[in-house]
Amino acid sequence: MALPALATVDQLAAWLQREPAELPEGAALVLDVASAVVRREARQSFTRGTSSVTLYPNAGWVVLPQRPVISVQSVHQGGQLVPPDRWQLVRDRLAVDDDQAVSVTYAHGYAYVPGDVLGVVLTLAGRALTNPSDLRQESVGSVSVTYSAETIGASLAPADRDLLARYRRRVAVVRLR
């Protein structure tokens, strides 16, 4: 199932200081693509949802990948349901009794897209709509416009990556068996 865009066409129009009817037909597609780019960079979905993951504990702990964690619906180890009194949720980490693989179904996500994430999505979409032909420079008569490198393609600028860095996991532990 495809995730919804992180911003609406109305929000994009307000960001660009235009009326929604003034935006091109492809504005919704641009927002979908910008949202996918942001999600890929942050490794977060941001929207509310439920996920099931299989993780391998390290010293009795697993880190649930999507944040914020709202609740844990079920925990299974060795194909057996683990009763709630045998695991503990601490923010986005789950403590379990032993180190065998654990399958967790949990609810996660933000009620509203965080403002800095929304800003990155709208900025990226705005750049794509402002320069749809990926031009570096264009001239008409005596008027010349030069676009910055960040406006070429649907890619994030270094400042955008910096804003999204706080949502990314910094360390991953992989245990080989």
XYZ file of N, CA, C and O in Angstrom:
708
model
N 0.838 -1.174 0.000
C 0.000 0.000 0.000
C 0.886 1.241 0.000
O 1.809 1.363 0.800
N 0.600 2.151 -0.889
C 1.370 3.386 -0.988
C 0.987 4.316 0.166
O -0.178 4.433 0.536
N 1.994 4.952 0.720
C 1.761 5.915 1.798
C 1.256 7.222 1.213
O 1.619 7.593 0.097
N 0.453 7.954 1.963
C -0.032 9.246 1.459
C 1.100 10.265 1.441
O 2.095 10.137 2.177
N 0.951 11.268 0.614
C 1.940 12.348 0.567
C 2.010 13.013 1.940
O 1.019 13.062 2.675
N 3.180 13.519 2.277
C 3.384 14.164 3.571
C 2.838 15.595 3.597
O 2.802 16.222 4.658
N 2.445 16.108 2.449
C 1.877 17.461 2.357
C 0.738 17.440 1.343
O 0.693 16.593 0.456
N -0.147 18.392 1.480
C -1.284 18.490 0.558
C -0.997 19.540 -0.520
O -0.108 20.386 -0.361
N -1.778 19.487 -1.575
C -1.665 20.482 -2.642
C -1.980 21.870 -2.084
O -1.329 22.856 -2.454
N -2.934 21.973 -1.180
C -3.253 23.272 -0.569
C -2.069 23.813 0.228
O -1.777 25.014 0.183
N -1.373 22.937 0.964
C -0.193 23.373 1.703
C 0.908 23.826 0.747
O 1.590 24.823 1.007
N 1.074 23.097 -0.357
C 2.077 23.477 -1.343
C 1.753 24.837 -1.951
O 2.632 25.684 -2.113
N 0.494 25.048 -2.273
C 0.084 26.345 -2.841
C 0.366 27.470 -1.848
O 0.907 28.522 -2.230
N 0.050 27.260 -0.587
C 0.324 28.285 0.431
C 1.822 28.522 0.564
O 2.281 29.666 0.692
N 2.604 27.455 0.515
C 4.068 27.554 0.620
C 4.641 28.389 -0.526
O 5.554 29.182 -0.341
N 4.075 28.176 -1.709
C 4.536 28.898 -2.906
C 3.823 30.240 -3.085
O 4.064 30.934 -4.065
N 2.934 30.564 -2.157
C 2.157 31.803 -2.189
C 1.355 31.940 -3.486
O 1.411 32.962 -4.184
N 0.636 30.874 -3.786
C -0.234 30.830 -4.956
C -1.575 30.256 -4.559
O -1.722 29.669 -3.490
N -2.508 30.343 -5.449
C -3.798 29.686 -5.270
C -3.646 28.236 -5.751
O -2.906 27.982 -6.718
N -4.337 27.285 -5.128
C -4.222 25.893 -5.564
C -4.512 25.695 -7.056
O -3.860 24.878 -7.713
N -5.448 26.450 -7.601
C -5.795 26.314 -9.021
C -4.661 26.765 -9.941
O -4.621 26.392 -11.114
N -3.727 27.549 -9.422
C -2.594 28.034 -10.225
C -1.499 26.981 -10.373
O -0.628 27.113 -11.235
N -1.524 25.947 -9.553
C -0.493 24.909 -9.624
C -0.739 23.999 -10.818
O -1.883 23.778 -11.212
N 0.309 23.440 -11.384
C 0.126 22.514 -12.513
C -0.589 21.238 -12.075
O -0.614 20.902 -10.896
N -1.143 20.526 -13.046
C -1.869 19.281 -12.774
C -1.025 18.264 -12.029
O -1.537 17.481 -11.243
N 0.242 18.251 -12.276
C 1.136 17.252 -11.678
C 1.578 17.565 -10.263
O 2.437 16.865 -9.717
N 0.998 18.554 -9.613
C 1.440 18.942 -8.265
C 1.304 17.793 -7.264
O 2.187 17.585 -6.427
N 0.230 17.030 -7.348
C 0.039 15.906 -6.421
C 1.111 14.847 -6.635
O 1.645 14.285 -5.667
N 1.455 14.578 -7.895
C 2.517 13.621 -8.192
C 3.859 14.117 -7.648
O 4.624 13.346 -7.063
N 4.131 15.387 -7.819
C 5.373 15.969 -7.302
C 5.437 15.810 -5.782
O 6.482 15.476 -5.219
N 4.319 16.016 -5.094
C 4.286 15.832 -3.636
C 4.498 14.373 -3.247
O 5.169 14.087 -2.255
N 3.954 13.441 -4.024
C 4.183 12.013 -3.765
C 5.668 11.670 -3.887
O 6.223 10.967 -3.040
N 6.299 12.167 -4.941
C 7.714 11.889 -5.169
C 8.570 12.551 -4.082
O 9.467 11.920 -3.519
N 8.280 13.801 -3.763
C 9.031 14.506 -2.717
C 8.881 13.783 -1.380
O 9.865 13.631 -0.628
N 7.698 13.301 -1.076
C 7.461 12.563 0.166
C 8.268 11.267 0.187
O 8.851 10.905 1.219
N 8.318 10.563 -0.940
C 9.101 9.326 -1.015
C 10.593 9.601 -0.816
O 11.285 8.840 -0.129
N 11.087 10.675 -1.398
C 12.501 11.041 -1.240
C 12.805 11.338 0.227
O 13.810 10.878 0.779
N 11.933 12.076 0.874
C 12.129 12.433 2.291
C 12.057 11.185 3.163
O 12.882 10.986 4.060
N 11.083 10.317 2.908
C 10.971 9.080 3.695
C 12.203 8.197 3.523
O 12.678 7.595 4.488
N 12.701 8.112 2.315
C 13.886 7.293 2.066
C 15.092 7.848 2.813
O 15.852 7.105 3.427
N 15.270 9.148 2.785
C 16.406 9.764 3.468
C 16.304 9.603 4.984
O 17.283 9.288 5.645
N 15.117 9.806 5.534
C 14.938 9.739 6.988
C 14.744 8.305 7.491
O 14.877 8.051 8.685
N 14.400 7.405 6.576
C 14.080 6.022 6.924
C 12.929 5.958 7.927
O 12.922 5.139 8.839
N 11.985 6.849 7.750
C 10.786 6.918 8.584
C 9.582 7.146 7.685
O 9.688 7.840 6.676
N 8.431 6.595 8.077
C 7.219 6.830 7.281
C 6.518 8.117 7.702
O 5.808 8.712 6.916
N 6.682 8.531 8.960
C 6.089 9.734 9.542
C 4.582 9.640 9.741
O 4.058 10.221 10.670
N 3.867 8.948 8.890
C 2.418 8.852 9.034
C 2.055 7.719 9.994
O 2.818 6.774 10.164
N 0.884 7.840 10.598
C 0.426 6.812 11.529
C 0.204 5.513 10.785
O -0.296 5.498 9.660
N 0.583 4.415 11.419
C 0.379 3.118 10.800
C 0.753 2.006 11.748
O 1.170 2.238 12.888
N 0.616 0.790 11.275
C 0.987 -0.399 12.034
C 1.986 -1.185 11.204
O 1.794 -1.349 9.995
N 3.043 -1.640 11.846
C 4.068 -2.423 11.157
C 4.340 -3.707 11.919
O 4.169 -3.757 13.137
N 4.767 -4.714 11.182
C 5.243 -5.958 11.782
C 6.675 -6.151 11.326
O 6.966 -6.069 10.125
N 7.567 -6.364 12.283
C 8.981 -6.535 11.979
C 9.526 -7.718 12.754
O 9.021 -8.060 13.824
N 10.548 -8.345 12.203
C 11.287 -9.377 12.909
C 12.678 -8.826 13.158
O 13.365 -8.397 12.225
N 13.067 -8.839 14.423
C 14.337 -8.246 14.841
C 15.095 -9.224 15.721
O 14.507 -10.139 16.311
N 16.392 -9.010 15.827
C 17.243 -9.845 16.663
C 17.739 -9.032 17.843
O 18.412 -8.023 17.653
N 17.387 -9.450 19.056
C 17.781 -8.686 20.239
C 19.290 -8.630 20.427
O 20.017 -9.549 20.063
N 19.727 -7.533 21.005
C 21.113 -7.370 21.421
C 21.068 -7.101 22.917
O 20.511 -6.088 23.339
N 21.611 -8.006 23.706
C 21.575 -7.916 25.169
C 20.141 -7.767 25.675
O 19.875 -7.029 26.615
N 19.202 -8.469 25.017
C 17.816 -8.465 25.466
C 16.975 -7.302 24.983
O 15.829 -7.154 25.392
N 17.506 -6.462 24.093
C 16.771 -5.285 23.599
C 16.679 -5.300 22.081
O 17.632 -5.688 21.407
N 15.546 -4.842 21.554
C 15.404 -4.564 20.128
C 14.945 -3.122 19.982
O 14.234 -2.605 20.843
N 15.378 -2.494 18.919
C 14.969 -1.116 18.635
C 13.966 -1.162 17.490
O 14.283 -1.648 16.401
N 12.773 -0.670 17.758
C 11.738 -0.650 16.731
C 12.056 0.465 15.738
O 12.326 1.601 16.145
N 12.063 0.165 14.447
C 12.578 1.124 13.468
C 11.721 2.361 13.207
O 12.256 3.422 12.920
N 10.405 2.264 13.283
C 9.554 3.423 13.007
C 9.222 4.126 14.317
O 8.892 3.494 15.311
N 9.311 5.433 14.297
C 9.057 6.225 15.499
C 8.047 7.316 15.197
O 7.889 7.681 14.038
N 7.454 7.895 16.192
C 7.430 7.428 17.570
C 6.557 6.184 17.709
O 5.577 6.018 16.987
N 6.927 5.335 18.643
C 6.147 4.125 18.907
C 4.960 4.528 19.776
O 5.128 5.185 20.802
N 3.778 4.156 19.342
C 2.561 4.479 20.082
C 2.187 3.328 21.016
O 1.918 3.530 22.186
N 2.190 2.115 20.480
C 1.853 0.947 21.286
C 2.359 -0.311 20.591
O 2.620 -0.315 19.394
N 2.481 -1.376 21.378
C 2.859 -2.684 20.849
C 1.628 -3.576 20.942
O 1.044 -3.723 22.011
N 1.218 -4.138 19.804
C 0.054 -5.013 19.785
C 0.407 -6.447 20.158
O -0.334 -7.096 20.868
N 1.546 -6.937 19.623
C 1.920 -8.316 19.937
C 3.418 -8.516 19.778
O 4.079 -7.828 18.999
N 3.910 -9.472 20.547
C 5.316 -9.869 20.492
C 5.334 -11.393 20.405
O 4.681 -12.073 21.206
N 6.059 -11.916 19.424
C 6.197 -13.367 19.259
C 7.679 -13.731 19.266
O 8.491 -13.038 18.638
N 7.998 -14.818 19.961
C 9.346 -15.382 19.919
C 9.202 -16.876 19.725
O 8.395 -17.518 20.396
N 9.968 -17.413 18.804
C 9.889 -18.847 18.533
C 8.506 -19.286 18.106
O 8.096 -20.409 18.387
N 7.771 -18.398 17.446
C 6.420 -18.723 16.982
C 5.366 -18.669 18.077
O 4.204 -18.948 17.816
N 5.746 -18.328 19.280
C 4.821 -18.269 20.408
C 4.555 -16.828 20.826
O 5.479 -16.002 20.846
N 3.310 -16.530 21.183
C 2.952 -15.214 21.685
C 3.604 -15.012 23.051
O 3.498 -15.859 23.933
N 4.298 -13.890 23.204
C 4.930 -13.562 24.476
C 3.945 -12.694 25.262
O 3.512 -11.652 24.765
N 3.572 -13.106 26.489
C 2.627 -12.295 27.259
C 3.217 -10.932 27.608
O 4.437 -10.791 27.755
N 2.368 -9.906 27.729
C 2.846 -8.548 28.002
C 3.706 -8.411 29.258
O 4.527 -7.507 29.342
N 3.548 -9.301 30.216
C 4.376 -9.201 31.421
C 5.791 -9.741 31.212
O 6.628 -9.666 32.110
N 6.089 -10.244 30.004
C 7.428 -10.785 29.707
C 8.220 -9.885 28.754
O 9.298 -10.248 28.301
N 7.674 -8.711 28.422
C 8.403 -7.723 27.634
C 8.064 -6.339 28.167
O 7.053 -6.145 28.832
N 8.931 -5.374 27.869
C 8.721 -4.004 28.335
C 9.095 -3.038 27.226
O 10.167 -3.149 26.623
N 8.215 -2.066 26.982
C 8.469 -1.031 25.984
C 9.018 0.207 26.687
O 8.416 0.702 27.637
N 10.169 0.677 26.222
C 10.767 1.910 26.734
C 11.060 2.789 25.525
O 11.997 2.523 24.774
N 10.207 3.792 25.310
C 10.259 4.685 24.151
C 10.180 3.894 22.852
O 9.123 3.438 22.481
N 11.285 3.693 22.151
C 11.251 2.928 20.900
C 12.043 1.623 21.015
O 12.383 1.012 20.028
N 12.313 1.216 22.256
C 13.060 -0.026 22.503
C 12.191 -1.008 23.270
O 11.409 -0.625 24.124
N 12.373 -2.275 22.937
C 11.590 -3.332 23.560
C 12.549 -4.291 24.251
O 13.471 -4.816 23.616
N 12.350 -4.505 25.554
C 13.149 -5.469 26.315
C 12.438 -6.813 26.286
O 11.238 -6.898 26.551
N 13.192 -7.859 25.949
C 12.658 -9.219 25.914
C 13.566 -10.118 26.744
O 14.717 -9.768 27.037
N 13.043 -11.301 27.099
C 13.774 -12.188 28.013
C 15.019 -12.844 27.429
O 15.987 -13.057 28.131
N 14.978 -13.204 26.153
C 16.162 -13.875 25.608
C 16.539 -13.295 24.256
O 15.879 -12.392 23.759
N 17.598 -13.819 23.684
C 18.152 -13.227 22.471
C 17.746 -13.917 21.179
O 18.390 -13.754 20.155
N 16.669 -14.701 21.180
C 16.217 -15.276 19.912
C 15.361 -14.262 19.168
O 14.846 -13.316 19.765
N 15.222 -14.453 17.875
C 14.485 -13.500 17.030
C 13.103 -13.211 17.618
O 12.448 -14.093 18.171
N 12.690 -11.963 17.468
C 11.400 -11.530 17.994
C 10.627 -10.847 16.866
O 11.185 -10.064 16.105
N 9.345 -11.198 16.736
C 8.467 -10.553 15.764
C 7.522 -9.640 16.539
O 6.850 -10.087 17.468
N 7.493 -8.374 16.136
C 6.725 -7.373 16.862
C 5.754 -6.693 15.893
O 6.138 -6.300 14.793
N 4.512 -6.560 16.317
C 3.527 -5.762 15.597
C 3.239 -4.557 16.477
O 2.900 -4.723 17.657
N 3.409 -3.367 15.908
C 3.281 -2.159 16.719
C 2.722 -0.994 15.911
O 2.835 -0.954 14.691
N 2.111 -0.055 16.627
C 1.573 1.172 16.025
C 2.606 2.281 16.221
O 3.266 2.356 17.257
N 2.726 3.128 15.207
C 3.756 4.163 15.238
C 3.340 5.333 14.366
O 2.375 5.243 13.606
N 4.088 6.413 14.456
C 3.889 7.554 13.572
C 3.404 8.786 14.305
O 3.013 8.742 15.467
N 3.435 9.882 13.608
C 3.065 11.184 14.148
C 1.612 11.504 13.823
O 1.127 11.152 12.747
N 0.954 12.186 14.736
C -0.417 12.640 14.474
C -0.408 13.657 13.336
O -1.308 13.699 12.507
N 0.624 14.491 13.304
C 0.819 15.481 12.243
C 2.265 15.394 11.790
O 3.156 15.120 12.587
N 2.504 15.652 10.529
C 3.862 15.641 10.003
C 4.654 16.743 10.722
O 4.205 17.886 10.783
N 5.829 16.402 11.292
C 6.625 17.437 11.966
C 6.933 18.601 11.024
O 7.140 18.413 9.820
N 6.961 19.797 11.578
C 7.138 21.004 10.776
C 8.390 21.016 9.928
O 8.352 21.441 8.767
N 9.519 20.535 10.472
C 10.744 20.545 9.681
C 10.660 19.565 8.511
O 11.132 19.852 7.414
N 9.995 18.441 8.709
C 9.804 17.462 7.628
C 8.868 18.039 6.571
O 9.140 17.946 5.369
N 7.795 18.655 7.015
C 6.863 19.296 6.092
C 7.576 20.364 5.265
O 7.396 20.443 4.042
N 8.425 21.151 5.911
C 9.190 22.184 5.201
C 10.094 21.603 4.131
O 10.195 22.157 3.024
N 10.739 20.484 4.426
C 11.625 19.852 3.434
C 10.808 19.338 2.253
O 11.187 19.535 1.093
N 9.677 18.693 2.525
C 8.818 18.176 1.441
C 8.333 19.321 0.563
O 8.414 19.251 -0.675
N 7.849 20.386 1.184
C 7.320 21.517 0.408
C 8.417 22.239 -0.366
O 8.202 22.662 -1.508
N 9.595 22.355 0.220
C 10.716 22.991 -0.476
C 11.146 22.164 -1.676
O 11.356 22.698 -2.776
N 11.263 20.847 -1.490
C 11.646 19.966 -2.593
C 10.596 19.999 -3.705
O 10.938 20.122 -4.883
N 9.328 19.924 -3.335
C 8.254 19.970 -4.341
C 8.238 21.327 -5.043
O 8.058 21.399 -6.270
N 8.440 22.390 -4.288
C 8.480 23.729 -4.886
C 9.611 23.871 -5.891
O 9.433 24.462 -6.961
N 10.778 23.307 -5.557
C 11.912 23.357 -6.498
C 11.584 22.592 -7.774
O 11.892 23.041 -8.878
N 10.957 21.430 -7.636
C 10.616 20.625 -8.815
C 9.595 21.342 -9.690
O 9.661 21.268 -10.920
N 8.652 22.039 -9.077
C 7.637 22.760 -9.857
C 8.186 24.044 -10.469
O 7.742 24.462 -11.533
N 9.146 24.668 -9.803
C 9.732 25.913 -10.303
C 10.658 25.661 -11.485
O 10.777 26.478 -12.382
N 11.318 24.509 -11.478
C 12.286 24.186 -12.524
C 12.015 22.772 -13.057
O 12.837 21.876 -12.900
N 10.859 22.543 -13.688
C 10.498 21.185 -14.115
C 11.385 20.609 -15.215
O 11.471 19.401 -15.367
N 12.054 21.462 -15.973
C 12.919 20.965 -17.057
C 14.345 20.739 -16.597
O 15.218 20.430 -17.402
N 14.618 20.910 -15.307
C 15.962 20.732 -14.746
C 16.999 21.590 -15.466
O 18.083 21.145 -15.813
N 16.645 22.835 -15.681
C 17.566 23.752 -16.349
C 18.616 24.256 -15.372
O 18.351 24.454 -14.192
N 19.802 24.479 -15.854
C 20.860 25.104 -15.059
C 20.808 26.616 -15.252
O 21.027 27.378 -14.341
N 20.503 27.016 -16.494
C 20.422 28.442 -16.800
C 19.514 28.616 -18.009
O 19.482 27.771 -18.902
N 18.774 29.721 -18.009
C 17.982 30.045 -19.186
C 18.008 31.554 -19.405
O 18.126 32.332 -18.459
N 17.955 31.931 -20.674
C 17.994 33.349 -21.033
C 16.932 33.641 -22.074
O 16.711 32.855 -22.995
N 16.282 34.776 -21.898
C 15.321 35.275 -22.882
C 15.620 36.755 -23.035
O 15.419 37.535 -22.100
N 16.153 37.121 -24.195
C 16.539 38.512 -24.407
C 17.599 38.929 -23.397
O 18.614 38.255 -23.243
N 17.367 39.997 -22.695
C 18.359 40.482 -21.736
C 18.162 39.902 -20.332
O 18.895 40.234 -19.405
N 17.170 39.012 -20.165
C 16.908 38.408 -18.859
C 17.557 37.030 -18.808
O 17.337 36.194 -19.685
N 18.357 36.802 -17.784
C 19.025 35.518 -17.602
C 18.756 35.035 -16.181
O 18.870 35.799 -15.218
N 18.372 33.774 -16.064
C 18.118 33.166 -14.761
C 19.039 31.968 -14.616
O 19.108 31.120 -15.507
N 19.748 31.903 -13.486
C 20.608 30.768 -13.183
C 20.066 30.078 -11.947
O 19.814 30.721 -10.931
N 19.846 28.763 -12.045
C 19.320 27.978 -10.939
C 20.480 27.349 -10.179
O 21.488 26.971 -10.762
N 20.306 27.200 -8.886
C 21.342 26.530 -8.097
C 21.306 25.041 -8.390
O 20.311 24.513 -8.881
N 22.379 24.351 -8.076
C 22.471 22.921 -8.349
C 21.374 22.141 -7.625
O 20.913 21.117 -8.108
N 20.923 22.631 -6.451
C 19.894 21.936 -5.692
C 18.552 21.923 -6.400
O 17.673 21.140 -6.051
N 18.340 22.791 -7.367
C 17.049 22.828 -8.053
C 16.988 21.851 -9.212
O 15.966 21.742 -9.863
N 18.062 21.140 -9.451
C 18.100 20.205 -10.576
C 17.771 18.805 -10.060
O 18.453 18.285 -9.180
N 16.716 18.215 -10.595
C 16.303 16.871 -10.191
C 15.578 16.876 -8.858
O 15.550 17.867 -8.139
N 14.982 15.747 -8.546
C 14.258 15.601 -7.278
C 15.209 15.065 -6.223
O 15.120 13.921 -5.792
N 16.162 15.899 -5.838
C 17.133 15.481 -4.832
C 17.152 16.485 -3.694
O 16.743 17.633 -3.845
N 17.663 16.043 -2.580
C 17.710 16.883 -1.392
C 18.995 17.698 -1.350
O 20.065 17.199 -1.690
N 18.875 18.917 -0.898
C 20.037 19.769 -0.680
C 20.693 19.349 0.632
O 20.053 18.726 1.485
N 21.964 19.661 0.816
C 22.626 19.319 2.080
C 21.882 19.849 3.314
O 21.789 19.159 4.327
N 21.314 21.029 3.230
C 20.556 21.576 4.364
C 19.318 20.721 4.656
O 18.950 20.527 5.824
N 18.683 20.191 3.610
C 17.526 19.314 3.799
C 17.951 18.027 4.490
O 17.276 17.547 5.409
N 19.061 17.453 4.064
C 19.580 16.229 4.689
C 19.889 16.462 6.165
O 19.630 15.598 6.999
N 20.441 17.634 6.462
C 20.751 17.973 7.855
C 19.479 18.020 8.698
O 19.466 17.544 9.834
N 18.407 18.591 8.157
C 17.143 18.653 8.898
C 16.562 17.261 9.152
O 15.975 17.007 10.205
N 16.735 16.366 8.200
C 16.178 15.020 8.333
C 17.058 14.079 9.150
O 16.601 13.014 9.567
N 18.299 14.461 9.401
C 19.249 13.588 10.088
C 18.757 13.172 11.470
O 19.016 12.052 11.909
N 18.048 14.031 12.166
C 17.592 13.690 13.523
C 16.579 12.553 13.545
O 16.346 11.940 14.565
N 15.940 12.270 12.407
C 14.946 11.198 12.357
C 15.567 9.854 11.993
O 14.921 8.830 12.128
N 16.791 9.872 11.518
C 17.465 8.650 11.092
C 18.150 7.964 12.251
O 18.686 8.609 13.122
N 18.166 6.671 12.225
C 18.952 5.904 13.192
C 20.422 6.158 12.897
O 20.848 6.142 11.744
N 21.184 6.402 13.921
C 22.611 6.674 13.731
C 23.458 5.422 13.733
O 24.492 5.351 13.139
N 23.019 4.393 14.448
C 23.809 3.179 14.590
C 22.906 1.981 14.387
O 21.787 1.960 14.870
N 23.411 0.996 13.703
C 22.690 -0.260 13.554
C 23.601 -1.389 14.014
O 24.796 -1.395 13.711
N 23.057 -2.300 14.764
C 23.822 -3.449 15.240
C 23.292 -4.668 14.512
O 22.085 -4.925 14.507
N 24.189 -5.405 13.899
C 23.815 -6.605 13.181
C 24.560 -7.767 13.797
O 25.788 -7.740 13.939
N 23.829 -8.771 14.198
C 24.457 -9.954 14.763
C 24.376 -11.063 13.717
O 23.306 -11.344 13.181
N 25.491 -11.654 13.439
C 25.537 -12.776 12.494
C 25.489 -14.062 13.302
O 26.199 -14.217 14.283
N 24.643 -14.953 12.879
C 24.521 -16.237 13.604
C 25.112 -17.346 12.799
O 25.081 -17.424 11.646
